[in-house]
RNA sequence: GGGCCGUUAGCUCAGUGGUAGAGCAGUUGGCUUUUAACCAAUUGGUCGAUGGUUCGAAUCCAUCACGGCCCA
């Protein structure tokens, strides 16, 4: 009994700061519409700074430039309030004596976090900061919850992810990250559109999840009474579109993979995939270099990327190295003969701690050795080429060496950012590769691919010689914004329920 | 899945076994061209949860939850 009483009391205590603001809101409700939507702003903080920031005090007073702004109160300093809008911050000067008594009294109740309008001439303070000398003002939205510490901002990582809106209000660096993300996607989109690529949207819900090796999320369609899968990649649909004659095509959208979470993995993540007919994987590498260089220059104004203390030069041509050669280069104790021999390569993999399965061929074992000993060391931008056919079920075999495919992956800072290849457009070869994947699946590999008969049918109509590529947008944004975790570049990263 | 670290007021953080603290925010008053505004007073806490050790636990131990970093 007394416990319940204490708990109720506590809930009330917890909401004390909110209750005070709620009372202020009630008082306003009694006088007028507390949530007016009549005000139309004409100016933004940063544009006023750009337009007027260089002018001196006297010039501004002569100019008598009137501005009308709106934003959230972020600080109160004597007769000044700092307003923040989507572009930045600017001060307003409040001389309560010039307002009617009722308004002056109300202004006293305005809190940090409230959203107000302000109109008046732009002046400059003794220390050289612009401010709007408030002639008219109105509370537009009362904020009921107190904001975090105005100086330290919001530090708690968990709250920054769970309540991103508070993070965005408080932390300029967070706003910057998502602004860069938006600009990067625009830049990439423009880059491709200028080269005649057509943007499309293909199914997120698929009956056969294809285009990658990963476990899918399963959902259920009630009316059709059938399971469906959230897509793990758009690849097979985009290639169908190339068959259909959209010879340059791309999609920027979400993929879903039912895997663990880490600083580099979120269950849903954004990929761009693009396909170009009458091109091969070397053209894709060239295109990637040009695109990344262009994006860096457009978005960051430089082709030198600083990431977690390392510097990456996107201006010079990226290193190109085969899987096989890279393993030799990064492992002085492994010889070409050993790596090319099934028995010896298996022994090397086992020594590295790889759980070698009986069904694996030499190609899979070489890739395991590559991933164990090379991948994380590929610091400067590097294309790794000639991936074994065994691990590349959708890529075209190399004309001279059918053991490998005309494929590459792209690495920066030890992380895979992109994967591209000349597409397998031989429908009979593709059908055989699907069969091999199905055998893997039956053998217990739940990441192996399904047989997609309609995709084979599409290839039988004829896919022109084509190359395609996927780039992980989130990881690219991490690189460009110096973010250590994928959660920092996702507005609403996946979190366990509290 | 494993290891390490964290969780104390709305926020940022102190507090290593003996009456739970500071700054900011809030409240009241003062000041009113400030720059983390200032001055004075003041409110505010199931110390993540549960169990244990102890005369006594925010503090020591165990388990769990959530998060961070590293590894797989």
XYZ file of C-alpha atoms in Angstrom, chain A residues 1-486:
486
model
C 0.000 0.000 0.000
C 2.655 2.474 1.035
C 4.780 1.310 -1.921
C 2.068 2.293 -4.395
C 1.772 5.621 -2.702
C 5.508 6.238 -2.981
C 5.542 5.255 -6.627
C 2.740 7.667 -7.515
C 4.525 10.387 -5.632
C 7.712 9.623 -7.497
C 6.116 9.846 -10.930
C 4.842 13.258 -9.967
C 8.277 14.307 -8.770
C 9.878 13.067 -11.973
C 7.663 15.319 -14.057
C 8.196 18.440 -11.987
C 10.041 20.351 -14.709
C 7.475 19.274 -17.270
C 4.616 20.205 -14.932
C 5.980 23.737 -14.568
C 6.049 24.151 -18.331
C 2.628 22.575 -18.687
C 1.271 25.197 -16.293
C 2.805 27.951 -18.450
C 1.166 26.393 -21.496
C -2.201 26.293 -19.699
C -1.930 29.981 -18.910
C -1.321 30.732 -22.587
C -4.194 28.484 -23.681
C -6.536 30.599 -21.566
C -5.570 33.743 -23.441
C -5.331 32.592 -27.066
C -4.541 29.785 -29.484
C -1.412 28.320 -27.944
C -0.292 26.682 -31.203
C -0.708 29.391 -33.863
C 0.326 28.729 -37.446
C 0.018 32.145 -39.034
C 3.612 33.315 -38.940
C 5.664 33.098 -42.147
C 9.365 33.674 -41.781
C 11.386 35.388 -44.459
C 14.921 34.976 -43.174
C 17.307 32.319 -41.975
C 20.041 32.735 -39.389
C 22.972 31.790 -41.611
C 21.759 33.800 -44.598
C 21.514 36.903 -42.402
C 25.039 36.248 -41.198
C 26.214 35.905 -44.805
C 24.313 38.978 -45.983
C 25.032 41.297 -43.065
C 27.831 39.764 -40.993
C 30.568 41.878 -42.574
C 28.810 45.210 -42.144
C 29.682 47.360 -39.139
C 27.362 48.622 -36.429
C 26.666 52.041 -37.947
C 26.160 50.686 -41.466
C 23.548 48.289 -40.167
C 21.666 50.989 -38.313
C 21.538 53.149 -41.438
C 20.524 50.167 -43.543
C 17.634 49.364 -41.181
C 17.270 45.866 -42.694
C 14.226 44.223 -41.113
C 14.277 40.479 -40.730
C 11.668 38.000 -39.696
C 12.949 34.749 -38.275
C 11.699 31.796 -36.323
C 13.417 29.136 -34.301
C 14.038 27.438 -31.019
C 15.335 29.353 -27.997
C 18.702 27.755 -27.200
C 20.021 30.179 -24.569
C 19.023 33.253 -22.634
C 21.656 35.870 -21.832
C 20.341 38.926 -20.074
C 18.086 40.715 -22.559
C 19.247 38.414 -25.375
C 17.946 35.076 -26.556
C 19.743 32.773 -28.966
C 17.479 31.346 -31.681
C 18.370 28.266 -33.694
C 16.826 27.438 -37.041
C 17.755 24.821 -39.647
C 20.650 26.939 -40.872
C 22.268 28.043 -37.621
C 21.915 30.506 -34.791
C 21.309 34.204 -34.375
C 20.573 36.336 -31.335
C 17.498 38.408 -30.704
C 17.414 41.416 -28.395
C 14.360 41.705 -26.188
C 13.482 45.059 -24.636
C 10.419 44.038 -22.662
C 9.559 47.671 -21.883
C 8.490 48.314 -25.465
C 5.910 45.503 -25.456
C 2.373 45.636 -24.009
C 2.364 44.480 -20.415
C 0.559 41.242 -21.185
C 3.133 40.188 -23.795
C 6.035 41.328 -21.643
C 4.730 39.152 -18.819
C 4.357 36.194 -21.138
C 7.881 36.546 -22.516
C 9.151 36.122 -18.962
C 7.635 32.618 -18.988
C 9.331 31.535 -22.225
C 11.796 28.733 -21.701
C 14.844 27.396 -23.441
C 13.477 24.996 -26.032
C 10.388 27.065 -26.900
C 9.845 27.926 -30.555
C 9.169 31.596 -31.289
C 9.036 34.107 -34.096
C 10.906 37.424 -34.062
C 10.730 40.385 -36.389
C 12.742 43.575 -36.348
C 15.846 45.366 -37.661
C 19.190 43.565 -37.699
C 21.815 45.247 -35.556
C 25.258 44.387 -34.296
C 26.461 44.065 -30.720
C 29.607 45.568 -29.205
C 31.406 42.268 -29.697
C 30.409 42.135 -33.348
C 27.568 39.629 -33.276
C 24.436 40.184 -35.308
C 21.122 40.315 -33.532
C 17.523 40.960 -34.467
C 16.130 43.835 -32.428
C 12.791 42.320 -31.589
C 9.791 44.531 -32.512
C 7.249 41.759 -32.898
C 7.319 38.294 -31.438
C 5.107 35.366 -30.700
C 5.401 32.000 -29.040
C 4.657 29.457 -31.765
C 5.207 26.206 -29.868
C 5.683 25.676 -26.162
C 8.319 23.037 -25.390
C 7.282 20.912 -22.425
C 10.480 18.957 -21.924
C 13.716 20.571 -20.759
C 16.678 20.377 -23.140
C 20.066 18.959 -22.122
C 22.875 21.111 -20.768
C 23.314 24.053 -23.148
C 27.101 23.935 -22.990
C 27.937 20.228 -22.913
C 25.098 19.271 -25.225
C 23.834 15.713 -25.258
C 26.705 13.303 -24.594
C 24.918 10.062 -23.762
C 25.363 7.859 -26.856
C 22.314 5.801 -26.096
C 19.988 8.810 -25.867
C 21.603 10.317 -28.956
C 20.552 7.226 -30.926
C 17.207 6.590 -29.262
C 16.071 10.221 -29.230
C 17.754 11.490 -32.352
C 15.538 14.566 -32.336
C 17.186 15.739 -29.119
C 20.625 14.953 -30.540
C 19.828 17.003 -33.650
C 18.618 19.960 -31.577
C 21.721 19.914 -29.387
C 24.665 18.715 -31.465
C 25.839 20.645 -34.495
C 28.171 17.786 -35.440
C 25.219 15.465 -35.734
C 23.351 17.899 -37.963
C 26.482 18.187 -40.077
C 26.767 14.418 -40.498
C 23.263 14.104 -41.876
C 23.672 17.176 -44.044
C 26.781 15.596 -45.584
C 24.899 12.339 -46.026
C 22.153 14.126 -47.948
C 24.648 15.994 -50.129
C 26.600 12.820 -50.874
C 23.512 11.017 -52.117
C 22.534 14.025 -54.232
C 26.022 14.215 -55.667
C 26.095 10.527 -56.564
C 22.607 10.724 -58.046
C 23.553 13.723 -60.200
C 26.793 12.083 -61.254
C 24.945 9.049 -62.605
C 22.046 10.985 -64.104
C 24.511 13.136 -66.037
C 25.830 9.892 -67.522
C 22.363 8.783 -68.666
C 21.660 6.399 -65.809
C 17.950 6.014 -65.004
C 16.867 5.816 -61.370
C 14.341 3.093 -60.532
C 12.686 1.406 -57.576
C 12.453 -2.380 -57.432
C 10.690 -4.634 -54.916
C 11.682 -4.495 -51.255
C 9.461 -7.522 -50.601
C 10.518 -10.513 -52.638
C 9.278 -14.053 -53.020
C 12.793 -15.290 -53.743
C 15.440 -13.239 -51.920
C 18.370 -12.957 -54.308
C 21.367 -10.957 -55.396
C 23.580 -11.602 -52.383
C 24.614 -14.238 -49.871
C 22.866 -13.368 -46.625
C 20.053 -14.465 -44.348
C 16.835 -12.587 -45.091
C 14.068 -11.309 -42.849
C 10.845 -13.212 -43.373
C 7.404 -11.659 -43.326
C 3.971 -12.906 -44.245
C 1.391 -11.785 -46.784
C -2.002 -12.555 -45.256
C -4.252 -12.285 -48.316
C -1.984 -14.492 -50.387
C -1.130 -16.638 -47.373
C 2.519 -16.791 -48.298
C 5.861 -15.890 -46.774
C 7.796 -13.056 -48.329
C 11.321 -11.838 -47.774
C 12.673 -8.355 -47.268
C 15.233 -7.955 -49.971
C 18.901 -8.561 -49.311
C 19.824 -6.883 -52.632
C 18.074 -5.440 -55.703
C 20.588 -6.968 -58.127
C 18.461 -9.538 -59.948
C 15.671 -7.012 -60.559
C 18.038 -4.361 -61.861
C 19.561 -6.849 -64.308
C 16.035 -7.759 -65.475
C 15.652 -4.052 -66.279
C 18.832 -4.079 -68.358
C 17.348 -7.033 -70.236
C 14.297 -4.813 -70.716
C 16.414 -2.152 -72.369
C 17.166 0.243 -69.510
C 20.825 -0.018 -70.395
C 22.008 2.291 -67.631
C 20.064 1.883 -64.434
C 20.530 2.546 -60.720
C 18.713 2.342 -57.430
C 19.544 3.931 -54.081
C 17.566 2.175 -51.408
C 17.466 -0.029 -48.348
C 18.586 -3.648 -48.062
C 17.765 -5.863 -45.097
C 19.995 -8.610 -43.755
C 19.194 -10.780 -40.774
C 22.607 -10.610 -39.151
C 24.248 -9.322 -35.991
C 24.727 -5.661 -35.117
C 28.105 -3.996 -34.923
C 29.785 -0.665 -35.549
C 29.674 -1.597 -39.266
C 26.386 -3.518 -39.505
C 22.767 -2.435 -39.127
C 19.923 -4.806 -40.089
C 18.727 -2.265 -42.654
C 21.273 -0.303 -44.596
C 21.432 1.745 -47.763
C 23.090 0.593 -50.955
C 23.424 2.084 -54.359
C 23.508 -0.427 -57.177
C 24.124 0.593 -60.776
C 24.370 -1.362 -64.012
C 25.797 -0.315 -67.339
C 25.424 -2.283 -70.575
C 28.377 -2.554 -72.928
C 30.841 -2.101 -70.070
C 33.050 -4.415 -68.030
C 34.350 -4.468 -64.460
C 37.335 -2.309 -65.380
C 34.953 0.384 -66.598
C 33.183 0.103 -63.231
C 36.452 0.612 -61.360
C 37.132 3.698 -63.473
C 33.607 4.948 -62.843
C 33.983 4.342 -59.085
C 37.197 6.333 -58.959
C 35.643 9.224 -60.845
C 32.462 9.138 -58.783
C 34.156 9.075 -55.388
C 36.595 11.766 -56.389
C 33.720 13.926 -57.640
C 31.609 13.322 -54.533
C 34.471 14.157 -52.190
C 35.245 17.341 -54.085
C 31.610 18.446 -54.310
C 30.610 17.610 -50.751
C 33.784 18.164 -48.751
C 35.610 20.530 -51.083
C 38.679 18.287 -51.065
C 39.770 14.875 -52.307
C 41.728 14.181 -49.131
C 39.628 12.263 -46.629
C 40.566 12.262 -42.952
C 39.146 9.285 -41.143
C 39.878 8.321 -37.528
C 43.382 9.740 -37.673
C 44.257 8.387 -41.127
C 44.436 10.304 -44.378
C 43.121 8.909 -47.652
C 43.960 10.441 -51.001
C 41.068 10.082 -53.437
C 42.801 12.134 -56.118
C 45.415 9.596 -57.149
C 44.491 6.351 -58.947
C 43.507 3.590 -56.537
C 45.696 0.494 -56.176
C 44.499 -2.546 -58.138
C 45.578 -5.995 -56.988
C 44.223 -9.518 -57.434
C 43.027 -11.634 -54.522
C 45.808 -14.130 -55.220
C 48.592 -11.530 -55.425
C 47.320 -9.659 -52.375
C 47.526 -12.808 -50.246
C 51.135 -13.315 -51.364
C 51.959 -9.648 -50.795
C 50.592 -9.589 -47.239
C 51.895 -13.054 -46.276
C 55.645 -13.390 -46.783
C 55.473 -17.023 -45.663
C 52.911 -18.154 -48.253
C 54.095 -19.101 -51.743
C 52.105 -19.075 -54.980
C 52.476 -22.851 -55.229
C 50.972 -23.359 -51.755
C 48.062 -21.006 -52.398
C 47.246 -22.733 -55.693
C 47.273 -26.194 -54.125
C 44.111 -27.461 -52.462
C 45.843 -29.538 -49.769
C 48.403 -26.898 -48.799
C 45.891 -24.034 -48.932
C 43.556 -25.994 -46.675
C 46.366 -26.482 -44.163
C 47.109 -22.730 -44.194
C 43.443 -21.869 -43.647
C 43.149 -24.309 -40.748
C 46.282 -22.867 -39.175
C 44.590 -19.448 -39.357
C 41.687 -20.829 -37.361
C 39.262 -21.193 -40.277
C 36.683 -23.939 -39.810
C 37.185 -25.514 -43.262
C 34.134 -27.390 -44.486
C 34.365 -30.495 -46.676
C 32.260 -28.953 -49.442
C 34.608 -26.013 -49.935
C 36.732 -25.757 -53.046
C 40.053 -23.991 -53.479
C 38.398 -20.680 -54.312
C 36.440 -20.517 -51.055
C 39.565 -21.439 -49.094
C 41.606 -18.726 -50.821
C 38.931 -16.154 -49.967
C 38.950 -17.243 -46.317
C 42.738 -16.789 -46.235
C 42.313 -13.398 -47.916
C 39.716 -12.296 -45.383
C 41.824 -13.478 -42.445
C 45.125 -11.979 -43.507
C 44.584 -9.181 -46.021
C 41.214 -7.476 -45.881
C 41.661 -5.469 -42.680
C 45.108 -4.308 -43.807
C 43.862 -2.687 -47.025
C 44.134 0.835 -45.686
C 44.552 3.155 -48.678
C 41.832 2.946 -51.377
C 42.351 -0.405 -53.103
C 40.510 -2.501 -55.678
C 40.938 -6.234 -55.128
C 40.196 -8.162 -58.336
C 39.867 -11.712 -59.674
C 37.550 -13.209 -57.075
C 37.207 -16.990 -57.386
C 34.186 -18.146 -59.382
C 33.180 -20.370 -56.485
C 32.348 -17.363 -54.297
C 30.968 -15.167 -57.099
C 27.779 -16.857 -58.276
C 26.520 -13.865 -60.288
C 29.784 -12.711 -61.885
C 31.186 -13.419 -65.326
C 34.066 -15.846 -65.604
C 37.401 -14.477 -66.746
C 37.994 -15.313 -70.421
C 41.543 -16.543 -69.801
C 41.113 -18.121 -66.373
C 37.640 -19.538 -65.628
C 38.699 -20.242 -62.024
C 38.196 -16.532 -61.316
C 35.624 -13.933 -62.281
C 35.871 -10.407 -63.650
C 35.008 -9.011 -60.274
C 36.407 -6.543 -57.750
C 35.771 -5.324 -54.264
C 36.819 -1.892 -53.066
C 38.430 -1.284 -49.689
C 39.323 1.805 -47.679
C 40.574 1.730 -44.107
C 40.315 -2.064 -44.038
C 36.604 -1.950 -44.791
C 34.727 -3.190 -47.829
C 32.885 -0.303 -49.446
C 31.912 -1.674 -52.850
C 31.539 -4.832 -54.881
C 31.289 -4.910 -58.654
C 31.732 -7.181 -61.617
C 31.117 -7.942 -65.238
C 27.728 -9.592 -65.120
C 27.210 -13.225 -65.894
C 24.955 -13.020 -68.956
C 25.262 -16.668 -70.045
C 21.902 -18.072 -68.890
C 23.138 -21.661 -68.962
C 26.191 -20.863 -66.834
C 23.950 -18.892 -64.437
C 21.547 -21.839 -64.150
C 24.461 -24.121 -63.223
C 25.723 -21.625 -60.618
C 22.271 -21.432 -59.076
C 22.210 -25.235 -58.907
C 25.545 -25.193 -57.083
C 24.122 -22.625 -54.624
C 21.065 -24.776 -54.023
C 23.377 -27.697 -53.256
C 25.192 -25.471 -50.723
C 21.850 -24.499 -49.204
C 20.787 -28.129 -48.957
C 24.154 -28.794 -47.327
C 23.245 -26.411 -44.533
C 24.518 -23.009 -45.716
C 21.548 -20.746 -44.988
C 23.273 -17.826 -46.722
C 23.427 -19.662 -50.059
C 21.206 -18.456 -52.893
C 17.892 -19.771 -54.198
C 17.284 -20.876 -57.785
C 15.475 -17.979 -59.456
C 13.795 -19.424 -62.549
C 12.325 -16.097 -63.695
C 15.753 -14.504 -63.574
C 17.087 -17.320 -65.745
C 14.178 -16.717 -68.128
C 15.137 -13.026 -68.296
C 18.733 -13.942 -69.113
C 17.434 -16.286 -71.823
C 15.874 -13.274 -73.544
C 19.383 -11.832 -73.603
C 21.252 -9.596 -71.176
C 23.705 -7.474 -73.162
C 27.286 -7.561 -71.937
C 26.946 -5.546 -68.737
C 28.863 -4.560 -65.635
C 27.371 -3.588 -62.312
C 28.328 -2.503 -58.833
C 26.973 -1.927 -55.366
C 28.348 0.644 -52.930
C 27.482 0.697 -49.237
C 26.244 4.232 -48.710
C 26.372 4.104 -44.913
C 30.003 3.046 -44.838
C 30.845 5.687 -47.410
C 29.130 8.321 -45.251
C 31.073 7.060 -42.231
C 34.274 7.629 -44.170
C 33.289 11.121 -45.305
C 32.044 12.242 -41.877
C 34.783 10.615 -39.788
C 32.143 8.546 -37.959
C 33.417 5.514 -36.013
C 30.053 3.719 -35.947
C 27.365 3.083 -38.551
